Amino acid sequence: MKIIYSLIGVLALILIVALGVGTADLQYLFGVIIPVLAALVFGVGIIYRVIKWARSPVPFHIPTTCGQQKSLPWIKSATLENPQGRWGVIARMALEIFLFRSLFRNTRVELRDGPRLAYGTTKYLWLGGLLFHWSFLIILLRHFRFFVEPVPFFVLFIQRIDGFFQVGVPILYVTDIFILLALSYLFFRRIVSPKIRYISLIADYFALLLISAIVISGILMRYFWKVDLIAAKELVLSIFSFHPVVPEGIGLLFYIHLFLVSCLLVYFPMSKLMHMGGVFLSPTRNLSNGSRARRHVNPWNPPVKVHTYEEWEDEFHDLIKGAGLPLDKE
Amino acid sequence: MYDSGKIIIGLLLFFGLIASPIWYNLASGKGSYKPDIKIVTTEKQCVAPTPYMRTSHMDLVYSWRDLVVRENHRSYNSFTGRQYDMSLTGTCLNCHSNKTEFCDKCHSFVGEAPFCWDCHVVPKEGN
């Protein structure tokens, strides 16, 4: 049911733009106004979410650790598993962000015949996630050929590598295949296993289906139902230089692609996709485990009223002296 | 806000990168550039309708290559009924003899580097 709702959601979006551009001729609305508004929502939304996170105090020092903390000099400590200082944290974060290290450590428990409990590593989610995210990034970077003029060298370089096998015309990009495979895996993973299906929400399916729709519309546009690329780039360039002009006859598929991307931009800050920013702001990852060396103060602790011995001595000075007790100050 | 220095630097970096097409186009000054291709021929009609050629000429040329090289089939029956010889240098470049002003303009605009010229000799231009 949840899958059906998400699928209906994505199909409704496609229907909206198909009717809007195909029937009602609202090229300017779908080509300029909605993408620009979507970009604004994306920007404001991301700032809002990040500032909101940054305003939340971290009361306890809670880095997850899975290695020896730095202690006595003759005990070997694990810098990556249990970072002590800034560089350890930076290295650990970099591995997490670029290589999804914590997913790599994923384990799985199974009840085998016997019955016998078996533990083992499982790397499929790590592989699928890595494949998806890197393909997405490379595809996004490739799109810079439509965003800027002249086309920067790194785009040409990526295209050469991505189209290394020179299959067909236009040359097939390997990342297009990879992202489809990865999305299929990530989607069917949620359906095949009853446990994962049970914990999956509409938001999980919707994000996957929306991105799949974007990918499929892009692939159709490149290989099958071609659009006027020159006109498409003119439109995109004109938006990026703040003089939007909509050229004639780009092709409906382009508007579907653009509208779905706009929907993704709007959906992004208010959904689980904000893990893009969240990964940087996870206290379990971005804190160093140096609480033995530096005290972590809970930022919401109220100022504690203390009455020091000196103040006490001043207060009862005469009584103490009268009783013949020793005073610190004399 | 805690760690405001790091947060603000991070946000600025992110939006600087996201908005990089704006800076790039401002710096290059080519934000309103449109490729202006020159057609130097007295022929009135290409081998296929212009909208089709604009979006899908690569399909046509690629199928020509397969038909000629692999099946030795050389005759193309165009939509007007006219017969053409399936040949890049003999037919296409006969009219579009100005590669730099015709092919390259759009190809470099969208960052395409077609592999036609891996095998075919780049035609000499000059009037």
Coordinates of C-alpha atoms in Angstrom, one line a residue:
Chain A
M1 CA 0.0 0.0 0.0
K2 CA 2.8 2.4 0.9
I3 CA 4.5 1.6 -2.3
I4 CA 1.3 2.3 -4.2
Y5 CA 0.8 5.7 -2.6
S6 CA 4.4 6.7 -3.4
L7 CA 4.0 5.5 -6.9
I8 CA 0.8 7.4 -7.3
G9 CA 2.5 10.5 -5.9
V10 CA 5.3 10.3 -8.5
L11 CA 2.9 9.5 -11.4
A12 CA 0.7 12.5 -10.3
L13 CA 3.7 14.8 -10.5
I14 CA 4.4 13.5 -14.0
L15 CA 0.8 14.0 -15.0
I16 CA 0.8 17.6 -13.7
V17 CA 3.7 18.6 -15.8
A18 CA 2.5 16.6 -18.8
L19 CA -0.8 18.4 -18.7
G20 CA 0.8 21.7 -17.8
V21 CA 3.3 21.8 -20.6
G22 CA 1.7 19.3 -23.1
T23 CA -1.8 20.6 -23.0
A24 CA -1.9 24.0 -21.3
D25 CA 1.4 25.4 -22.8
L26 CA 2.7 26.6 -19.4
Q27 CA 6.4 26.4 -20.5
Y28 CA 7.4 29.5 -18.6
L29 CA 5.8 28.3 -15.4
F30 CA 7.4 24.8 -15.5
G31 CA 10.6 26.0 -17.2
V32 CA 11.4 29.0 -15.1
I33 CA 9.1 29.9 -12.2
I34 CA 8.8 26.5 -10.6
P35 CA 12.5 25.6 -10.8
V36 CA 13.6 29.0 -9.4
L37 CA 11.1 28.8 -6.6
A38 CA 12.2 25.2 -5.9
A39 CA 15.8 26.3 -5.8
L40 CA 14.9 29.0 -3.3
V41 CA 12.9 26.5 -1.1
F42 CA 15.9 24.2 -1.3
G43 CA 18.3 26.9 -0.1
V44 CA 16.2 28.4 2.6
G45 CA 15.1 24.9 3.8
I46 CA 18.7 23.7 4.1
I47 CA 19.8 26.8 6.0
Y48 CA 16.7 26.4 8.3
R49 CA 17.4 22.7 9.0
V50 CA 21.2 23.2 9.6
I51 CA 20.7 26.2 11.8
K52 CA 18.1 24.3 13.8
W53 CA 20.5 21.4 14.3
A54 CA 23.3 23.8 15.2
R55 CA 21.1 25.4 17.9
S56 CA 20.5 22.1 19.6
P57 CA 22.9 21.6 22.5
V58 CA 24.9 18.4 22.8
P59 CA 24.5 17.7 26.5
F60 CA 26.7 14.6 26.6
H61 CA 29.9 13.7 25.0
I62 CA 28.7 10.8 22.8
P63 CA 31.1 9.8 20.0
T64 CA 30.6 6.2 19.1
T65 CA 33.8 4.3 19.7
C66 CA 34.9 0.9 18.6
G67 CA 38.6 1.0 19.4
Q68 CA 41.1 1.6 22.1
Q69 CA 40.9 5.1 23.5
K70 CA 44.1 7.0 23.9
S71 CA 45.4 6.5 27.4
L72 CA 48.8 5.4 28.6
P73 CA 51.6 5.9 26.1
W74 CA 52.4 2.1 25.9
I75 CA 48.8 1.2 25.0
K76 CA 48.2 1.3 21.3
S77 CA 45.2 3.5 20.6
A78 CA 42.9 3.4 17.5
T79 CA 42.9 6.9 15.9
L80 CA 40.1 6.2 13.5
E81 CA 37.9 4.1 15.6
N82 CA 38.3 6.3 18.6
P83 CA 39.6 9.7 17.5
Q84 CA 41.4 11.8 20.0
G85 CA 41.8 15.1 18.3
R86 CA 40.7 17.1 15.3
W87 CA 42.6 15.2 12.6
G88 CA 41.3 11.9 13.8
V89 CA 37.8 13.2 13.6
I90 CA 38.4 14.7 10.2
A91 CA 39.8 11.4 8.9
R92 CA 36.9 9.5 10.4
M93 CA 34.4 11.9 8.9
A94 CA 36.0 11.8 5.5
L95 CA 35.9 8.0 5.4
E96 CA 32.2 8.1 6.5
I97 CA 31.3 10.7 3.9
F98 CA 33.2 9.4 1.0
L99 CA 33.2 5.7 1.6
F100 CA 30.2 5.1 4.1
R101 CA 32.5 3.3 6.5
S102 CA 29.8 2.6 9.1
L103 CA 27.7 0.8 6.4
F104 CA 30.8 -1.2 5.6
R105 CA 30.8 -2.5 9.1
N106 CA 27.2 -3.7 8.8
T107 CA 26.6 -7.2 10.2
R108 CA 23.8 -9.6 10.0
V109 CA 22.4 -12.3 12.3
E110 CA 20.8 -15.4 10.9
L111 CA 19.3 -18.5 12.4
R112 CA 20.7 -21.4 10.4
D113 CA 19.7 -25.1 10.5
G114 CA 20.6 -26.7 13.7
P115 CA 19.3 -24.4 15.0
R116 CA 22.5 -22.4 15.0
L117 CA 22.9 -18.6 15.4
A118 CA 25.2 -17.2 12.8
Y119 CA 26.8 -13.7 12.6
G120 CA 28.5 -12.4 9.5
T121 CA 29.3 -9.2 7.6
T122 CA 26.9 -8.1 4.9
K123 CA 28.2 -5.6 2.4
Y124 CA 25.3 -5.3 -0.1
L125 CA 23.7 -2.2 1.4
W126 CA 27.1 -0.6 1.5
L127 CA 27.8 -1.5 -2.1
G128 CA 24.4 -0.4 -3.3
G129 CA 24.6 2.9 -1.3
L130 CA 28.1 3.7 -2.5
L131 CA 27.2 2.9 -6.1
F132 CA 24.1 5.1 -5.9
H133 CA 25.6 8.1 -4.3
W134 CA 28.8 8.2 -6.4
S135 CA 26.8 7.7 -9.6
F136 CA 24.5 10.5 -8.6
L137 CA 27.4 12.8 -7.9
I138 CA 29.1 12.0 -11.2
I139 CA 25.8 12.5 -13.1
L140 CA 25.3 15.8 -11.3
L141 CA 28.8 16.9 -12.2
R142 CA 28.3 15.8 -15.8
H143 CA 25.2 18.1 -15.9
F144 CA 27.5 21.1 -15.6
R145 CA 27.8 20.9 -19.4
F146 CA 24.3 22.3 -19.5
F147 CA 24.8 24.8 -16.6
V148 CA 27.8 26.8 -17.8
E149 CA 29.4 28.1 -20.9
P150 CA 32.2 27.3 -21.9
V151 CA 32.0 23.6 -20.7
P152 CA 34.6 23.2 -18.0
F153 CA 37.5 20.7 -18.5
F154 CA 36.5 18.5 -15.6
V155 CA 33.1 17.8 -17.2
L156 CA 34.8 16.7 -20.5
F157 CA 37.2 14.5 -18.5
I158 CA 34.4 12.8 -16.5
Q159 CA 32.4 12.2 -19.7
R160 CA 35.4 10.5 -21.3
I161 CA 35.9 8.2 -18.3
D162 CA 32.2 7.6 -17.9
G163 CA 31.7 6.8 -21.6
F164 CA 35.0 4.8 -21.8
F165 CA 33.4 1.8 -23.5
Q166 CA 32.0 3.9 -26.4
V167 CA 28.8 1.9 -26.6
G168 CA 26.3 3.3 -29.1
V169 CA 25.5 6.9 -30.0
P170 CA 25.0 8.9 -27.9
I171 CA 27.7 7.1 -25.9
L172 CA 26.4 5.1 -23.0
Y173 CA 27.5 6.3 -19.7
V174 CA 28.4 3.6 -17.2
T175 CA 27.0 5.7 -14.3
D176 CA 23.6 5.6 -15.9
I177 CA 23.6 1.8 -15.7
F178 CA 25.1 1.9 -12.2
I179 CA 22.5 4.2 -10.8
L180 CA 19.7 2.2 -12.2
L181 CA 21.1 -1.0 -10.7
A182 CA 21.7 0.7 -7.4
L183 CA 18.2 2.2 -7.3
S184 CA 16.6 -1.1 -8.1
Y185 CA 18.6 -2.8 -5.4
L186 CA 17.7 -0.1 -2.8
F187 CA 14.1 -0.4 -3.8
F188 CA 13.7 -4.2 -4.0
R189 CA 15.7 -4.5 -0.7
R190 CA 12.7 -2.9 1.0
I191 CA 10.2 -5.2 -0.7
V192 CA 11.9 -8.6 -0.6
S193 CA 12.8 -8.8 3.1
P194 CA 9.7 -8.8 5.3
K195 CA 11.5 -7.1 8.2
I196 CA 12.7 -4.2 6.1
R197 CA 9.3 -4.0 4.4
Y198 CA 7.7 -3.7 7.8
I199 CA 9.9 -0.7 8.8
S200 CA 9.7 1.0 5.5
L201 CA 7.6 4.2 5.2
I202 CA 6.0 6.1 2.4
A203 CA 8.9 8.5 2.6
D204 CA 11.4 5.7 2.0
Y205 CA 9.6 4.6 -1.2
F206 CA 8.8 8.1 -2.4
A207 CA 12.4 9.3 -2.3
L208 CA 13.6 6.2 -4.2
L209 CA 10.7 6.4 -6.8
L210 CA 11.1 10.2 -7.3
I211 CA 14.9 9.8 -7.9
S212 CA 14.2 6.8 -10.2
A213 CA 11.7 8.8 -12.2
I214 CA 14.3 11.6 -12.6
V215 CA 16.9 9.1 -13.7
I216 CA 14.6 7.3 -16.1
S217 CA 13.4 10.5 -17.6
G218 CA 17.0 11.6 -18.1
I219 CA 18.0 8.3 -19.7
L220 CA 15.0 8.4 -22.0
M221 CA 15.9 11.9 -23.0
R222 CA 19.5 11.0 -23.7
Y223 CA 19.0 7.7 -25.5
F224 CA 15.5 7.4 -26.8
W225 CA 13.1 10.4 -27.1
K226 CA 15.6 13.1 -27.7
V227 CA 15.1 16.7 -26.9
D228 CA 16.6 19.9 -28.4
L229 CA 19.7 20.1 -26.2
I230 CA 20.8 23.4 -27.6
A231 CA 17.5 25.0 -26.6
A232 CA 17.6 23.2 -23.2
K233 CA 21.0 24.6 -22.5
E234 CA 19.9 28.1 -23.6
L235 CA 17.0 27.9 -21.1
V236 CA 19.2 26.8 -18.3
L237 CA 22.0 29.3 -19.0
S238 CA 19.4 32.1 -19.2
I239 CA 18.1 31.2 -15.7
F240 CA 21.6 31.1 -14.3
S241 CA 22.3 34.5 -15.7
F242 CA 19.0 35.9 -14.4
H243 CA 17.5 36.7 -17.8
P244 CA 15.2 33.7 -18.3
V245 CA 14.1 33.1 -21.8
V246 CA 12.2 30.0 -22.8
P247 CA 13.1 28.8 -26.3
E248 CA 10.5 27.1 -28.5
G249 CA 10.2 23.3 -28.8
I250 CA 12.6 21.8 -26.3
G251 CA 10.4 18.7 -25.8
L252 CA 8.0 17.6 -23.1
L253 CA 10.4 15.1 -21.6
F254 CA 12.8 17.9 -20.7
Y255 CA 10.0 19.6 -18.7
I256 CA 9.1 16.4 -17.0
H257 CA 12.7 15.9 -16.0
L258 CA 13.1 19.5 -14.8
F259 CA 9.8 19.4 -12.9
L260 CA 10.7 16.2 -11.1
V261 CA 14.1 17.7 -10.2
S262 CA 12.3 20.8 -8.9
C263 CA 10.1 18.5 -6.7
L264 CA 13.2 16.8 -5.4
L265 CA 14.7 20.2 -4.5
V266 CA 11.6 21.1 -2.6
Y267 CA 11.2 17.7 -1.0
F268 CA 14.9 17.6 0.0
P269 CA 15.1 19.9 3.0
M270 CA 11.9 18.5 4.6
S271 CA 12.8 14.8 4.3
K272 CA 15.2 12.1 5.2
L273 CA 17.3 13.2 2.3
M274 CA 18.7 15.9 4.6
H275 CA 21.2 13.2 5.7
M276 CA 23.4 15.0 3.3
G277 CA 23.7 17.8 5.8
G278 CA 23.0 15.6 8.8
V279 CA 26.1 13.4 8.3
F280 CA 28.2 16.4 9.1
L281 CA 26.3 17.3 12.2
S282 CA 26.0 13.9 13.9
P283 CA 27.5 14.2 17.4
T284 CA 28.3 10.5 17.4
R285 CA 30.6 11.0 14.5
N286 CA 31.9 14.5 14.7
L287 CA 33.0 14.6 18.3
S288 CA 36.5 13.4 19.3
N289 CA 36.7 11.0 22.2
G290 CA 38.9 13.3 24.3
S291 CA 36.7 13.6 27.3
R292 CA 39.5 12.3 29.5
A293 CA 41.7 15.2 28.4
R294 CA 39.2 18.0 28.0
R295 CA 36.0 18.4 30.0
H296 CA 32.8 18.5 28.0
V297 CA 30.4 21.0 29.6
N298 CA 26.7 20.6 29.0
P299 CA 25.7 23.9 27.4
W300 CA 22.3 24.0 29.0
N301 CA 23.7 23.6 32.6
P302 CA 22.5 26.7 34.6
P303 CA 25.2 28.7 36.3
V304 CA 25.8 27.0 39.6
K305 CA 25.9 29.2 42.7
V306 CA 28.9 28.2 44.8
H307 CA 30.0 29.3 48.2
T308 CA 33.8 28.9 48.4
Y309 CA 35.7 28.3 51.6
E310 CA 37.3 31.7 51.3
E311 CA 33.8 33.4 51.3
W312 CA 32.8 31.1 54.3
E313 CA 35.9 32.1 56.2
D314 CA 35.2 35.8 55.6
E315 CA 31.6 35.3 56.7
F316 CA 32.5 33.6 60.0
H317 CA 35.9 35.2 60.6
D318 CA 35.2 36.5 64.0
L319 CA 33.6 33.3 65.3
I320 CA 36.4 31.2 64.1
K321 CA 39.0 33.5 65.6
G322 CA 37.1 33.6 68.8
A323 CA 37.1 29.8 69.0
G324 CA 40.8 29.8 68.5
L325 CA 40.7 27.9 65.2
P326 CA 43.4 28.5 62.5
L327 CA 42.5 30.8 59.6
D328 CA 43.9 30.4 56.1
K329 CA 44.3 34.1 55.6
E330 CA 46.4 34.7 58.7
Chain B
M1 CA 23.9 28.5 17.9
Y2 CA 26.8 26.3 18.8
D3 CA 30.0 26.1 16.7
S4 CA 28.6 29.0 14.6
G5 CA 32.0 29.6 12.9
K6 CA 32.1 26.1 11.5
I7 CA 28.4 26.0 10.6
I8 CA 28.6 29.3 8.7
I9 CA 31.8 28.3 6.9
G10 CA 30.2 25.0 5.9
L11 CA 27.0 26.6 4.7
L12 CA 28.9 29.3 2.7
L13 CA 31.0 26.6 1.1
F14 CA 28.0 24.5 0.2
F15 CA 26.0 27.4 -1.3
G16 CA 29.1 28.7 -3.0
L17 CA 29.5 25.3 -4.7
I18 CA 25.7 25.0 -5.5
A19 CA 25.6 28.4 -7.0
S20 CA 28.9 27.9 -8.9
P21 CA 27.1 28.0 -12.3
I22 CA 26.1 31.6 -11.5
W23 CA 29.7 32.7 -10.7
Y24 CA 31.1 30.7 -13.6
N25 CA 28.8 32.3 -16.1
L26 CA 29.4 35.7 -14.7
A27 CA 33.1 35.2 -14.9
S28 CA 33.1 33.8 -18.4
G29 CA 30.5 36.4 -19.5
K30 CA 28.9 33.9 -21.8
G31 CA 25.6 33.5 -19.9
S32 CA 23.6 34.6 -22.9
Y33 CA 25.7 32.8 -25.5
K34 CA 23.8 31.0 -28.3
P35 CA 25.6 28.9 -30.9
D36 CA 25.0 30.6 -34.3
I37 CA 25.5 27.9 -36.9
K38 CA 26.1 28.8 -40.5
I39 CA 24.5 26.8 -43.3
V40 CA 26.5 27.2 -46.5
T41 CA 24.6 25.4 -49.2
T42 CA 22.0 26.2 -51.9
E43 CA 20.1 23.0 -51.0
K44 CA 16.7 23.8 -49.5
Q45 CA 16.1 20.5 -47.6
C46 CA 18.3 18.2 -45.6
V47 CA 18.0 14.4 -45.8
A48 CA 15.4 14.5 -42.9
P49 CA 13.2 17.2 -41.5
T50 CA 15.0 20.0 -39.6
P51 CA 13.5 19.3 -36.1
Y52 CA 14.5 15.6 -36.4
M53 CA 18.0 16.5 -37.6
R54 CA 18.4 19.0 -34.7
T55 CA 17.7 16.4 -32.0
S56 CA 18.5 13.1 -33.6
H57 CA 21.1 13.5 -36.4
M58 CA 23.4 11.2 -34.4
D59 CA 21.0 8.3 -34.7
L60 CA 20.8 8.8 -38.4
V61 CA 24.5 9.0 -38.9
Y62 CA 25.2 6.1 -36.7
S63 CA 22.6 3.9 -38.5
W64 CA 24.2 4.9 -41.8
R65 CA 27.6 3.8 -40.5
D66 CA 26.2 0.4 -39.6
L67 CA 24.3 0.0 -42.9
V68 CA 27.3 1.0 -45.0
V69 CA 30.2 -0.6 -43.1
R70 CA 28.5 -3.8 -42.0
E71 CA 25.8 -4.4 -44.7
N72 CA 27.2 -2.6 -47.7
H73 CA 23.9 -0.9 -48.1
R74 CA 24.5 2.6 -49.5
S75 CA 21.2 4.1 -50.7
Y76 CA 19.1 6.2 -48.4
N77 CA 15.5 6.9 -49.3
S78 CA 14.7 10.2 -47.8
F79 CA 11.3 11.4 -46.6
T80 CA 10.9 13.5 -49.7
G81 CA 11.5 10.5 -51.9
R82 CA 14.9 11.6 -53.0
Q83 CA 17.7 9.0 -53.0
Y84 CA 20.9 9.9 -51.1
D85 CA 24.2 8.2 -50.9
M86 CA 24.8 7.2 -47.2
S87 CA 28.1 9.0 -46.8
L88 CA 29.3 11.4 -44.2
T89 CA 32.0 13.0 -46.3
G90 CA 30.1 12.5 -49.6
T91 CA 26.6 13.6 -48.5
C92 CA 26.6 15.4 -45.2
L93 CA 29.8 17.3 -45.6
N94 CA 28.9 18.1 -49.2
C95 CA 26.5 20.7 -48.0
H96 CA 27.9 21.3 -44.5
S97 CA 31.4 21.8 -45.6
N98 CA 32.1 24.2 -42.7
K99 CA 32.9 21.8 -39.7
T100 CA 34.1 24.5 -37.4
E101 CA 31.1 26.8 -38.1
F102 CA 28.5 24.0 -38.2
C103 CA 29.3 20.8 -36.3
D104 CA 31.7 22.2 -33.7
K105 CA 29.6 25.2 -32.7
C106 CA 26.8 23.1 -31.1
H107 CA 29.0 20.2 -30.1
S108 CA 31.3 22.3 -28.0
F109 CA 28.3 24.2 -26.6
V110 CA 27.0 21.0 -25.0
G111 CA 30.4 19.4 -24.4
E112 CA 30.0 16.7 -27.0
A113 CA 33.1 15.2 -28.8
P114 CA 31.6 12.8 -31.4
F115 CA 34.0 10.1 -32.6
C116 CA 33.3 10.7 -36.3
W117 CA 36.7 12.1 -36.7
D118 CA 38.4 9.2 -35.1
C119 CA 38.2 7.5 -38.5
H120 CA 37.1 10.2 -41.0
V121 CA 39.5 12.9 -42.1
V122 CA 38.6 16.3 -41.0
P123 CA 37.6 18.1 -44.1
K124 CA 39.8 21.0 -45.2
E125 CA 37.9 24.2 -45.0
G126 CA 38.5 27.2 -47.2
N127 CA 36.6 28.9 -49.9

